[in-house]
Short mmCIF file of N, CA and C in Angstrom, two decimals:
data_model
loop_
_atom_site.label_atom_id
_atom_site.label_comp_id
_atom_site.label_asym_id
_atom_site.label_seq_id
_atom_site.Cartn_x
_atom_site.Cartn_y
_atom_site.Cartn_z
N THR A 1 0.82 -1.19 0.00
CA THR A 1 0.00 0.00 0.00
C THR A 1 0.86 1.25 0.00
N LEU A 2 1.92 1.26 0.80
CA LEU A 2 2.79 2.43 0.86
C LEU A 2 3.42 2.72 -0.49
N GLY A 3 3.96 1.69 -1.13
CA GLY A 3 4.58 1.87 -2.44
C GLY A 3 3.58 2.34 -3.48
N ALA A 4 2.38 1.78 -3.46
CA ALA A 4 1.35 2.18 -4.41
C ALA A 4 0.94 3.63 -4.17
N GLN A 5 0.86 4.03 -2.92
CA GLN A 5 0.50 5.40 -2.60
C GLN A 5 1.57 6.38 -3.08
N MET A 6 2.84 6.00 -2.92
CA MET A 6 3.93 6.87 -3.38
C MET A 6 3.95 6.99 -4.90
N ALA A 7 3.54 5.94 -5.59
CA ALA A 7 3.52 5.96 -7.05
C ALA A 7 2.34 6.75 -7.59
N GLY A 8 1.31 6.95 -6.78
CA GLY A 8 0.12 7.66 -7.22
C GLY A 8 0.37 9.13 -7.53
N GLY A 9 -0.56 9.71 -8.26
CA GLY A 9 -0.37 11.08 -8.73
C GLY A 9 -0.97 12.19 -7.90
N PHE A 10 -1.60 11.88 -6.79
CA PHE A 10 -2.23 12.93 -5.98
C PHE A 10 -1.39 13.25 -4.76
N ALA A 11 -0.79 14.44 -4.75
CA ALA A 11 0.08 14.86 -3.64
C ALA A 11 -0.68 14.87 -2.31
N SER A 12 -1.95 15.26 -2.33
CA SER A 12 -2.72 15.35 -1.09
C SER A 12 -2.90 13.98 -0.42
N LEU A 13 -2.83 12.91 -1.20
CA LEU A 13 -2.98 11.57 -0.64
C LEU A 13 -1.67 11.01 -0.10
N LYS A 14 -0.61 11.82 -0.18
CA LYS A 14 0.71 11.38 0.30
C LYS A 14 1.14 12.13 1.55
N GLU A 15 0.31 13.01 2.04
CA GLU A 15 0.69 13.85 3.18
C GLU A 15 1.03 13.04 4.42
N TRP A 16 0.46 11.87 4.57
CA TRP A 16 0.70 11.02 5.75
C TRP A 16 2.03 10.28 5.68
N ILE A 17 2.65 10.24 4.50
CA ILE A 17 3.89 9.48 4.33
C ILE A 17 5.07 10.31 4.84
N VAL A 18 5.77 9.79 5.83
CA VAL A 18 6.86 10.53 6.47
C VAL A 18 8.06 10.69 5.55
N ASN A 19 8.50 9.62 4.94
CA ASN A 19 9.68 9.66 4.07
C ASN A 19 9.31 9.27 2.65
N LEU A 20 8.87 10.25 1.86
CA LEU A 20 8.54 9.97 0.47
C LEU A 20 9.79 9.55 -0.29
N ASP A 21 9.67 8.55 -1.12
CA ASP A 21 10.79 8.10 -1.94
C ASP A 21 11.02 9.13 -3.03
N LYS A 22 12.19 9.73 -3.03
CA LYS A 22 12.51 10.77 -4.00
C LYS A 22 12.67 10.23 -5.42
N ASP A 23 12.71 8.92 -5.56
CA ASP A 23 12.91 8.32 -6.87
C ASP A 23 11.62 7.91 -7.58
N PHE A 24 10.48 8.37 -7.10
CA PHE A 24 9.22 8.24 -7.82
C PHE A 24 9.01 9.57 -8.55
N TYR A 25 9.00 9.53 -9.86
CA TYR A 25 8.84 10.76 -10.64
C TYR A 25 7.45 10.78 -11.27
N GLN A 26 6.77 11.88 -11.11
CA GLN A 26 5.43 12.04 -11.66
C GLN A 26 5.51 12.79 -12.99
N VAL A 27 4.77 12.32 -13.98
CA VAL A 27 4.67 12.97 -15.28
C VAL A 27 3.18 13.19 -15.53
N PRO A 28 2.77 14.38 -15.97
CA PRO A 28 1.34 14.64 -16.20
C PRO A 28 0.73 13.67 -17.21
N PHE A 29 -0.50 13.26 -16.94
CA PHE A 29 -1.23 12.39 -17.86
C PHE A 29 -1.69 13.22 -19.06
N PRO A 30 -1.43 12.76 -20.27
CA PRO A 30 -1.76 13.54 -21.47
C PRO A 30 -3.23 13.43 -21.86
N ASP A 31 -4.09 14.05 -21.07
CA ASP A 31 -5.53 13.89 -21.29
C ASP A 31 -6.11 14.88 -22.29
N GLY A 32 -5.36 15.96 -22.62
CA GLY A 32 -5.86 16.96 -23.55
C GLY A 32 -6.80 17.96 -22.90
N TYR A 33 -7.05 17.80 -21.63
CA TYR A 33 -7.95 18.70 -20.91
C TYR A 33 -7.19 19.41 -19.79
N ILE A 34 -6.85 18.68 -18.75
CA ILE A 34 -6.06 19.26 -17.66
C ILE A 34 -4.65 19.54 -18.17
N ASN A 35 -4.11 18.61 -18.93
CA ASN A 35 -2.80 18.74 -19.55
C ASN A 35 -3.00 18.77 -21.06
N GLU A 36 -2.95 19.96 -21.62
CA GLU A 36 -3.29 20.13 -23.03
C GLU A 36 -2.32 19.46 -23.99
N ASP A 37 -1.05 19.39 -23.61
CA ASP A 37 -0.05 18.81 -24.51
C ASP A 37 -0.15 17.29 -24.45
N THR A 38 -0.63 16.69 -25.53
CA THR A 38 -0.77 15.24 -25.58
C THR A 38 0.34 14.58 -26.38
N SER A 39 1.36 15.35 -26.72
CA SER A 39 2.48 14.77 -27.48
C SER A 39 3.40 14.00 -26.55
N PHE A 40 4.11 13.03 -27.11
CA PHE A 40 5.06 12.27 -26.30
C PHE A 40 6.23 13.14 -25.87
N GLU A 41 6.45 14.23 -26.58
CA GLU A 41 7.50 15.17 -26.19
C GLU A 41 7.25 15.69 -24.78
N SER A 42 5.98 15.80 -24.38
CA SER A 42 5.67 16.28 -23.03
C SER A 42 6.21 15.33 -21.97
N PHE A 43 6.19 14.04 -22.25
CA PHE A 43 6.76 13.03 -21.34
C PHE A 43 8.26 13.25 -21.20
N LYS A 44 8.93 13.34 -22.34
CA LYS A 44 10.39 13.51 -22.33
C LYS A 44 10.78 14.85 -21.71
N SER A 45 10.01 15.89 -21.98
CA SER A 45 10.30 17.21 -21.40
C SER A 45 10.13 17.21 -19.89
N ALA A 46 9.10 16.52 -19.40
CA ALA A 46 8.86 16.45 -17.96
C ALA A 46 10.01 15.73 -17.26
N LEU A 47 10.51 14.66 -17.86
CA LEU A 47 11.65 13.96 -17.28
C LEU A 47 12.89 14.84 -17.29
N LYS A 48 13.12 15.50 -18.41
CA LYS A 48 14.30 16.37 -18.54
C LYS A 48 14.26 17.49 -17.51
N ALA A 49 13.09 18.07 -17.30
CA ALA A 49 12.94 19.16 -16.32
C ALA A 49 13.26 18.70 -14.90
N LYS A 50 13.08 17.42 -14.64
CA LYS A 50 13.37 16.85 -13.31
C LYS A 50 14.80 16.31 -13.23
N GLY A 51 15.54 16.41 -14.34
CA GLY A 51 16.90 15.89 -14.37
C GLY A 51 16.97 14.38 -14.43
N VAL A 52 15.93 13.77 -14.98
CA VAL A 52 15.83 12.30 -15.03
C VAL A 52 16.18 11.81 -16.43
N THR A 53 17.07 10.84 -16.49
CA THR A 53 17.44 10.22 -17.76
C THR A 53 16.91 8.78 -17.78
N PRO A 54 16.74 8.21 -18.97
CA PRO A 54 16.17 6.85 -19.06
C PRO A 54 16.89 5.81 -18.20
N ASP A 55 18.20 5.94 -18.04
CA ASP A 55 18.95 4.95 -17.26
C ASP A 55 18.63 5.02 -15.77
N MET A 56 17.89 6.04 -15.35
CA MET A 56 17.49 6.17 -13.95
C MET A 56 16.11 5.57 -13.69
N ILE A 57 15.47 5.04 -14.73
CA ILE A 57 14.09 4.58 -14.63
C ILE A 57 14.02 3.06 -14.78
N ALA A 58 13.43 2.40 -13.80
CA ALA A 58 13.23 0.94 -13.86
C ALA A 58 11.91 0.61 -14.55
N ALA A 59 10.89 1.43 -14.30
CA ALA A 59 9.56 1.15 -14.85
C ALA A 59 8.75 2.42 -14.96
N VAL A 60 7.82 2.40 -15.89
CA VAL A 60 6.81 3.44 -16.01
C VAL A 60 5.49 2.79 -15.64
N ILE A 61 4.80 3.38 -14.68
CA ILE A 61 3.48 2.89 -14.27
C ILE A 61 2.45 3.86 -14.82
N THR A 62 1.49 3.34 -15.54
CA THR A 62 0.46 4.20 -16.11
C THR A 62 -0.91 3.56 -15.95
N GLU A 63 -1.92 4.40 -15.96
CA GLU A 63 -3.30 3.93 -16.05
C GLU A 63 -3.72 4.18 -17.48
N ALA A 64 -4.09 3.16 -18.20
CA ALA A 64 -4.51 3.33 -19.58
C ALA A 64 -5.77 4.19 -19.67
N TYR A 65 -6.58 4.11 -18.65
CA TYR A 65 -7.81 4.89 -18.56
C TYR A 65 -7.81 5.55 -17.19
N GLN A 66 -7.92 6.86 -17.16
CA GLN A 66 -7.93 7.60 -15.90
C GLN A 66 -9.36 7.71 -15.38
N GLY A 67 -9.66 6.96 -14.35
CA GLY A 67 -11.01 6.95 -13.81
C GLY A 67 -11.45 8.29 -13.23
N GLY A 68 -10.52 9.01 -12.62
CA GLY A 68 -10.86 10.28 -11.99
C GLY A 68 -11.33 11.34 -12.96
N ILE A 69 -10.88 11.25 -14.20
CA ILE A 69 -11.30 12.23 -15.22
C ILE A 69 -12.07 11.57 -16.35
N ALA A 70 -12.28 10.27 -16.23
CA ALA A 70 -12.97 9.49 -17.27
C ALA A 70 -12.34 9.75 -18.63
N GLY A 71 -11.02 9.54 -18.71
CA GLY A 71 -10.34 9.85 -19.96
C GLY A 71 -9.24 8.89 -20.35
N PHE A 72 -9.01 8.86 -21.64
CA PHE A 72 -7.92 8.09 -22.23
C PHE A 72 -6.81 9.04 -22.65
N ALA A 73 -5.62 8.51 -22.76
CA ALA A 73 -4.50 9.26 -23.33
C ALA A 73 -4.61 9.18 -24.85
N ASP A 74 -3.83 10.02 -25.52
CA ASP A 74 -3.74 9.98 -26.97
C ASP A 74 -3.12 8.64 -27.39
N VAL A 75 -3.66 8.02 -28.42
CA VAL A 75 -3.18 6.71 -28.88
C VAL A 75 -1.71 6.78 -29.27
N GLU A 76 -1.33 7.80 -30.03
CA GLU A 76 0.07 7.93 -30.45
C GLU A 76 1.00 8.07 -29.25
N TYR A 77 0.58 8.82 -28.25
CA TYR A 77 1.39 8.99 -27.04
C TYR A 77 1.68 7.63 -26.41
N MET A 78 0.65 6.83 -26.25
CA MET A 78 0.83 5.53 -25.60
C MET A 78 1.68 4.59 -26.45
N GLN A 79 1.51 4.65 -27.76
CA GLN A 79 2.33 3.81 -28.62
C GLN A 79 3.80 4.24 -28.57
N GLU A 80 4.03 5.56 -28.53
CA GLU A 80 5.41 6.05 -28.40
C GLU A 80 5.98 5.72 -27.03
N LEU A 81 5.15 5.72 -25.99
CA LEU A 81 5.60 5.34 -24.66
C LEU A 81 6.07 3.88 -24.67
N ARG A 82 5.29 3.01 -25.30
CA ARG A 82 5.68 1.59 -25.40
C ARG A 82 7.03 1.46 -26.11
N GLN A 83 7.19 2.18 -27.22
CA GLN A 83 8.45 2.13 -27.98
C GLN A 83 9.61 2.65 -27.14
N TRP A 84 9.38 3.75 -26.43
CA TRP A 84 10.42 4.35 -25.58
C TRP A 84 10.83 3.37 -24.48
N CYS A 85 9.86 2.74 -23.85
CA CYS A 85 10.16 1.77 -22.79
C CYS A 85 10.97 0.60 -23.34
N THR A 86 10.59 0.09 -24.48
CA THR A 86 11.31 -1.03 -25.09
C THR A 86 12.74 -0.62 -25.43
N LYS A 87 12.88 0.52 -26.08
CA LYS A 87 14.20 1.02 -26.49
C LYS A 87 15.13 1.21 -25.29
N ASN A 88 14.58 1.71 -24.18
CA ASN A 88 15.39 2.04 -23.01
C ASN A 88 15.40 0.95 -21.94
N LYS A 89 14.83 -0.21 -22.27
CA LYS A 89 14.78 -1.35 -21.34
C LYS A 89 14.13 -0.96 -20.01
N VAL A 90 13.00 -0.29 -20.14
CA VAL A 90 12.19 0.16 -19.00
C VAL A 90 10.88 -0.63 -19.04
N LEU A 91 10.50 -1.22 -17.92
CA LEU A 91 9.23 -1.96 -17.87
C LEU A 91 8.06 -1.00 -18.02
N LEU A 92 7.04 -1.43 -18.74
CA LEU A 92 5.80 -0.68 -18.83
C LEU A 92 4.77 -1.44 -18.01
N ILE A 93 4.33 -0.82 -16.93
CA ILE A 93 3.36 -1.42 -16.01
C ILE A 93 2.03 -0.69 -16.17
N ASP A 94 0.99 -1.44 -16.41
CA ASP A 94 -0.34 -0.87 -16.62
C ASP A 94 -1.23 -1.17 -15.41
N ASP A 95 -1.75 -0.12 -14.82
CA ASP A 95 -2.67 -0.23 -13.68
C ASP A 95 -4.09 -0.36 -14.22
N GLU A 96 -4.63 -1.56 -14.15
CA GLU A 96 -5.99 -1.84 -14.63
C GLU A 96 -6.94 -2.13 -13.47
N VAL A 97 -6.57 -1.71 -12.27
CA VAL A 97 -7.39 -2.00 -11.10
C VAL A 97 -8.81 -1.47 -11.29
N GLN A 98 -8.94 -0.25 -11.76
CA GLN A 98 -10.27 0.34 -11.92
C GLN A 98 -10.89 0.02 -13.27
N ALA A 99 -10.09 -0.01 -14.33
CA ALA A 99 -10.65 -0.08 -15.68
C ALA A 99 -10.67 -1.47 -16.31
N GLY A 100 -10.00 -2.43 -15.70
CA GLY A 100 -9.88 -3.75 -16.31
C GLY A 100 -11.14 -4.59 -16.30
N PHE A 101 -11.10 -5.65 -17.05
CA PHE A 101 -12.16 -6.64 -17.15
C PHE A 101 -13.44 -6.08 -17.76
N GLY A 102 -13.26 -5.47 -18.92
CA GLY A 102 -14.40 -5.05 -19.73
C GLY A 102 -15.01 -3.71 -19.42
N ARG A 103 -14.50 -2.99 -18.49
CA ARG A 103 -15.15 -1.74 -18.07
C ARG A 103 -15.01 -0.60 -19.08
N THR A 104 -14.13 -0.76 -20.08
CA THR A 104 -13.99 0.28 -21.10
C THR A 104 -14.36 -0.25 -22.49
N GLY A 105 -14.96 -1.43 -22.54
CA GLY A 105 -15.34 -2.01 -23.82
C GLY A 105 -14.36 -3.04 -24.34
N LYS A 106 -13.21 -3.13 -23.73
CA LYS A 106 -12.21 -4.15 -24.05
C LYS A 106 -11.87 -4.84 -22.74
N MET A 107 -11.26 -6.01 -22.82
CA MET A 107 -10.91 -6.72 -21.59
C MET A 107 -10.04 -5.84 -20.69
N PHE A 108 -9.03 -5.21 -21.29
CA PHE A 108 -8.18 -4.27 -20.56
C PHE A 108 -8.15 -2.95 -21.33
N ALA A 109 -8.14 -1.84 -20.63
CA ALA A 109 -8.15 -0.52 -21.26
C ALA A 109 -6.94 -0.32 -22.16
N ILE A 110 -5.81 -0.91 -21.82
CA ILE A 110 -4.58 -0.76 -22.60
C ILE A 110 -4.76 -1.26 -24.03
N GLU A 111 -5.72 -2.16 -24.24
CA GLU A 111 -5.96 -2.69 -25.59
C GLU A 111 -6.44 -1.63 -26.56
N HIS A 112 -7.01 -0.55 -26.07
CA HIS A 112 -7.46 0.54 -26.94
C HIS A 112 -6.30 1.19 -27.68
N TYR A 113 -5.09 1.00 -27.20
CA TYR A 113 -3.91 1.63 -27.79
C TYR A 113 -3.15 0.69 -28.72
N GLY A 114 -3.51 -0.57 -28.76
CA GLY A 114 -2.81 -1.52 -29.61
C GLY A 114 -1.40 -1.84 -29.13
N ILE A 115 -1.19 -1.74 -27.82
CA ILE A 115 0.13 -2.04 -27.25
C ILE A 115 -0.02 -3.10 -26.16
N GLU A 116 1.10 -3.68 -25.79
CA GLU A 116 1.10 -4.69 -24.74
C GLU A 116 2.07 -4.28 -23.64
N PRO A 117 1.59 -4.14 -22.42
CA PRO A 117 2.50 -3.80 -21.32
C PRO A 117 3.30 -5.03 -20.88
N ASP A 118 4.31 -4.79 -20.08
CA ASP A 118 5.09 -5.89 -19.53
C ASP A 118 4.39 -6.52 -18.34
N ILE A 119 3.70 -5.68 -17.57
CA ILE A 119 2.99 -6.13 -16.37
C ILE A 119 1.65 -5.41 -16.30
N ILE A 120 0.62 -6.13 -15.85
CA ILE A 120 -0.70 -5.55 -15.63
C ILE A 120 -1.10 -5.82 -14.18
N CYS A 121 -1.54 -4.78 -13.49
CA CYS A 121 -2.07 -4.90 -12.12
C CYS A 121 -3.59 -4.87 -12.20
N CYS A 122 -4.25 -5.85 -11.60
CA CYS A 122 -5.70 -5.99 -11.69
C CYS A 122 -6.34 -6.02 -10.31
N GLY A 123 -7.58 -5.64 -10.26
CA GLY A 123 -8.37 -5.72 -9.04
C GLY A 123 -9.81 -5.39 -9.37
N LYS A 124 -10.59 -5.10 -8.38
CA LYS A 124 -11.99 -4.71 -8.51
C LYS A 124 -12.76 -5.61 -9.48
N GLY A 125 -12.75 -5.33 -10.76
CA GLY A 125 -13.54 -6.06 -11.74
C GLY A 125 -13.18 -7.53 -11.89
N ILE A 126 -12.01 -7.92 -11.44
CA ILE A 126 -11.57 -9.31 -11.57
C ILE A 126 -12.47 -10.26 -10.77
N SER A 127 -13.11 -9.75 -9.72
CA SER A 127 -13.84 -10.64 -8.83
C SER A 127 -15.28 -10.21 -8.57
N GLY A 128 -15.76 -9.23 -9.29
CA GLY A 128 -17.13 -8.81 -9.09
C GLY A 128 -17.39 -8.22 -7.72
N GLY A 129 -16.40 -7.56 -7.15
CA GLY A 129 -16.59 -6.88 -5.88
C GLY A 129 -15.94 -7.54 -4.68
N LEU A 130 -15.52 -8.78 -4.81
CA LEU A 130 -14.83 -9.44 -3.71
C LEU A 130 -13.39 -8.95 -3.64
N PRO A 131 -12.77 -8.99 -2.46
CA PRO A 131 -11.40 -8.49 -2.34
C PRO A 131 -10.38 -9.44 -2.97
N LEU A 132 -10.06 -9.18 -4.22
CA LEU A 132 -9.12 -10.00 -4.95
C LEU A 132 -8.33 -9.11 -5.90
N SER A 133 -7.06 -9.37 -6.02
CA SER A 133 -6.24 -8.65 -6.98
C SER A 133 -5.25 -9.62 -7.60
N ALA A 134 -4.62 -9.18 -8.68
CA ALA A 134 -3.65 -10.03 -9.37
C ALA A 134 -2.64 -9.17 -10.09
N VAL A 135 -1.47 -9.75 -10.29
CA VAL A 135 -0.44 -9.14 -11.11
C VAL A 135 -0.16 -10.12 -12.24
N LEU A 136 -0.36 -9.66 -13.47
CA LEU A 136 -0.14 -10.49 -14.66
C LEU A 136 1.07 -9.92 -15.38
N GLY A 137 1.86 -10.78 -16.00
CA GLY A 137 3.01 -10.25 -16.71
C GLY A 137 3.66 -11.24 -17.62
N LYS A 138 4.58 -10.72 -18.40
CA LYS A 138 5.36 -11.55 -19.31
C LYS A 138 6.24 -12.47 -18.48
N SER A 139 6.37 -13.71 -18.94
CA SER A 139 7.11 -14.71 -18.16
C SER A 139 8.56 -14.30 -17.92
N GLU A 140 9.16 -13.56 -18.83
CA GLU A 140 10.56 -13.16 -18.64
C GLU A 140 10.75 -12.31 -17.38
N PHE A 141 9.68 -11.67 -16.92
CA PHE A 141 9.75 -10.88 -15.69
C PHE A 141 9.13 -11.63 -14.51
N MET A 142 7.99 -12.26 -14.74
CA MET A 142 7.29 -12.93 -13.66
C MET A 142 8.04 -14.15 -13.15
N ASP A 143 8.78 -14.81 -14.02
CA ASP A 143 9.52 -16.01 -13.62
C ASP A 143 10.76 -15.69 -12.79
N LEU A 144 11.06 -14.42 -12.62
CA LEU A 144 12.19 -14.03 -11.77
C LEU A 144 11.89 -14.30 -10.30
N TYR A 145 10.60 -14.46 -9.98
CA TYR A 145 10.18 -14.69 -8.60
C TYR A 145 9.49 -16.03 -8.50
N GLY A 146 9.73 -16.73 -7.42
CA GLY A 146 9.10 -18.02 -7.20
C GLY A 146 7.66 -17.87 -6.75
N PRO A 147 6.99 -18.99 -6.48
CA PRO A 147 5.59 -18.97 -6.07
C PRO A 147 5.34 -18.17 -4.79
N ASN A 148 6.32 -18.06 -3.94
CA ASN A 148 6.16 -17.32 -2.69
C ASN A 148 6.76 -15.93 -2.76
N GLY A 149 7.04 -15.45 -3.96
CA GLY A 149 7.62 -14.12 -4.11
C GLY A 149 9.11 -14.08 -3.85
N ALA A 150 9.72 -15.25 -3.68
CA ALA A 150 11.16 -15.29 -3.36
C ALA A 150 12.00 -15.39 -4.61
#
């Protein structure tokens, strides 16, 4: 929960965290409304402004569909993000907790972009309201950990 909260985009929800991890970098979601620039250049510019280079990034965590604003990112942006992650050997992690399992018209919201993430985090819709979550991913990453997370 602590790690997920630190990765989240709302500063007000992090006020209770005593020692925020300085290595979580936030980049504005390219919704075209709150953040008008939907180009992938906005992603690279935001990293550059923070002094962050690709070699400093292990993973990009994104929500393919932003529930709080009921919005999708630009398709080209997400496709360029996938290419950038692959080129720079950065994992692309898709948070489908709110939008997954058919809630956007596809099994996973990320499918609207025609890309495949390395890891998908699921919850809510996976169980019809029961407390259940799952992490799905490519075997090259998931097989690094045993059945008990070791």
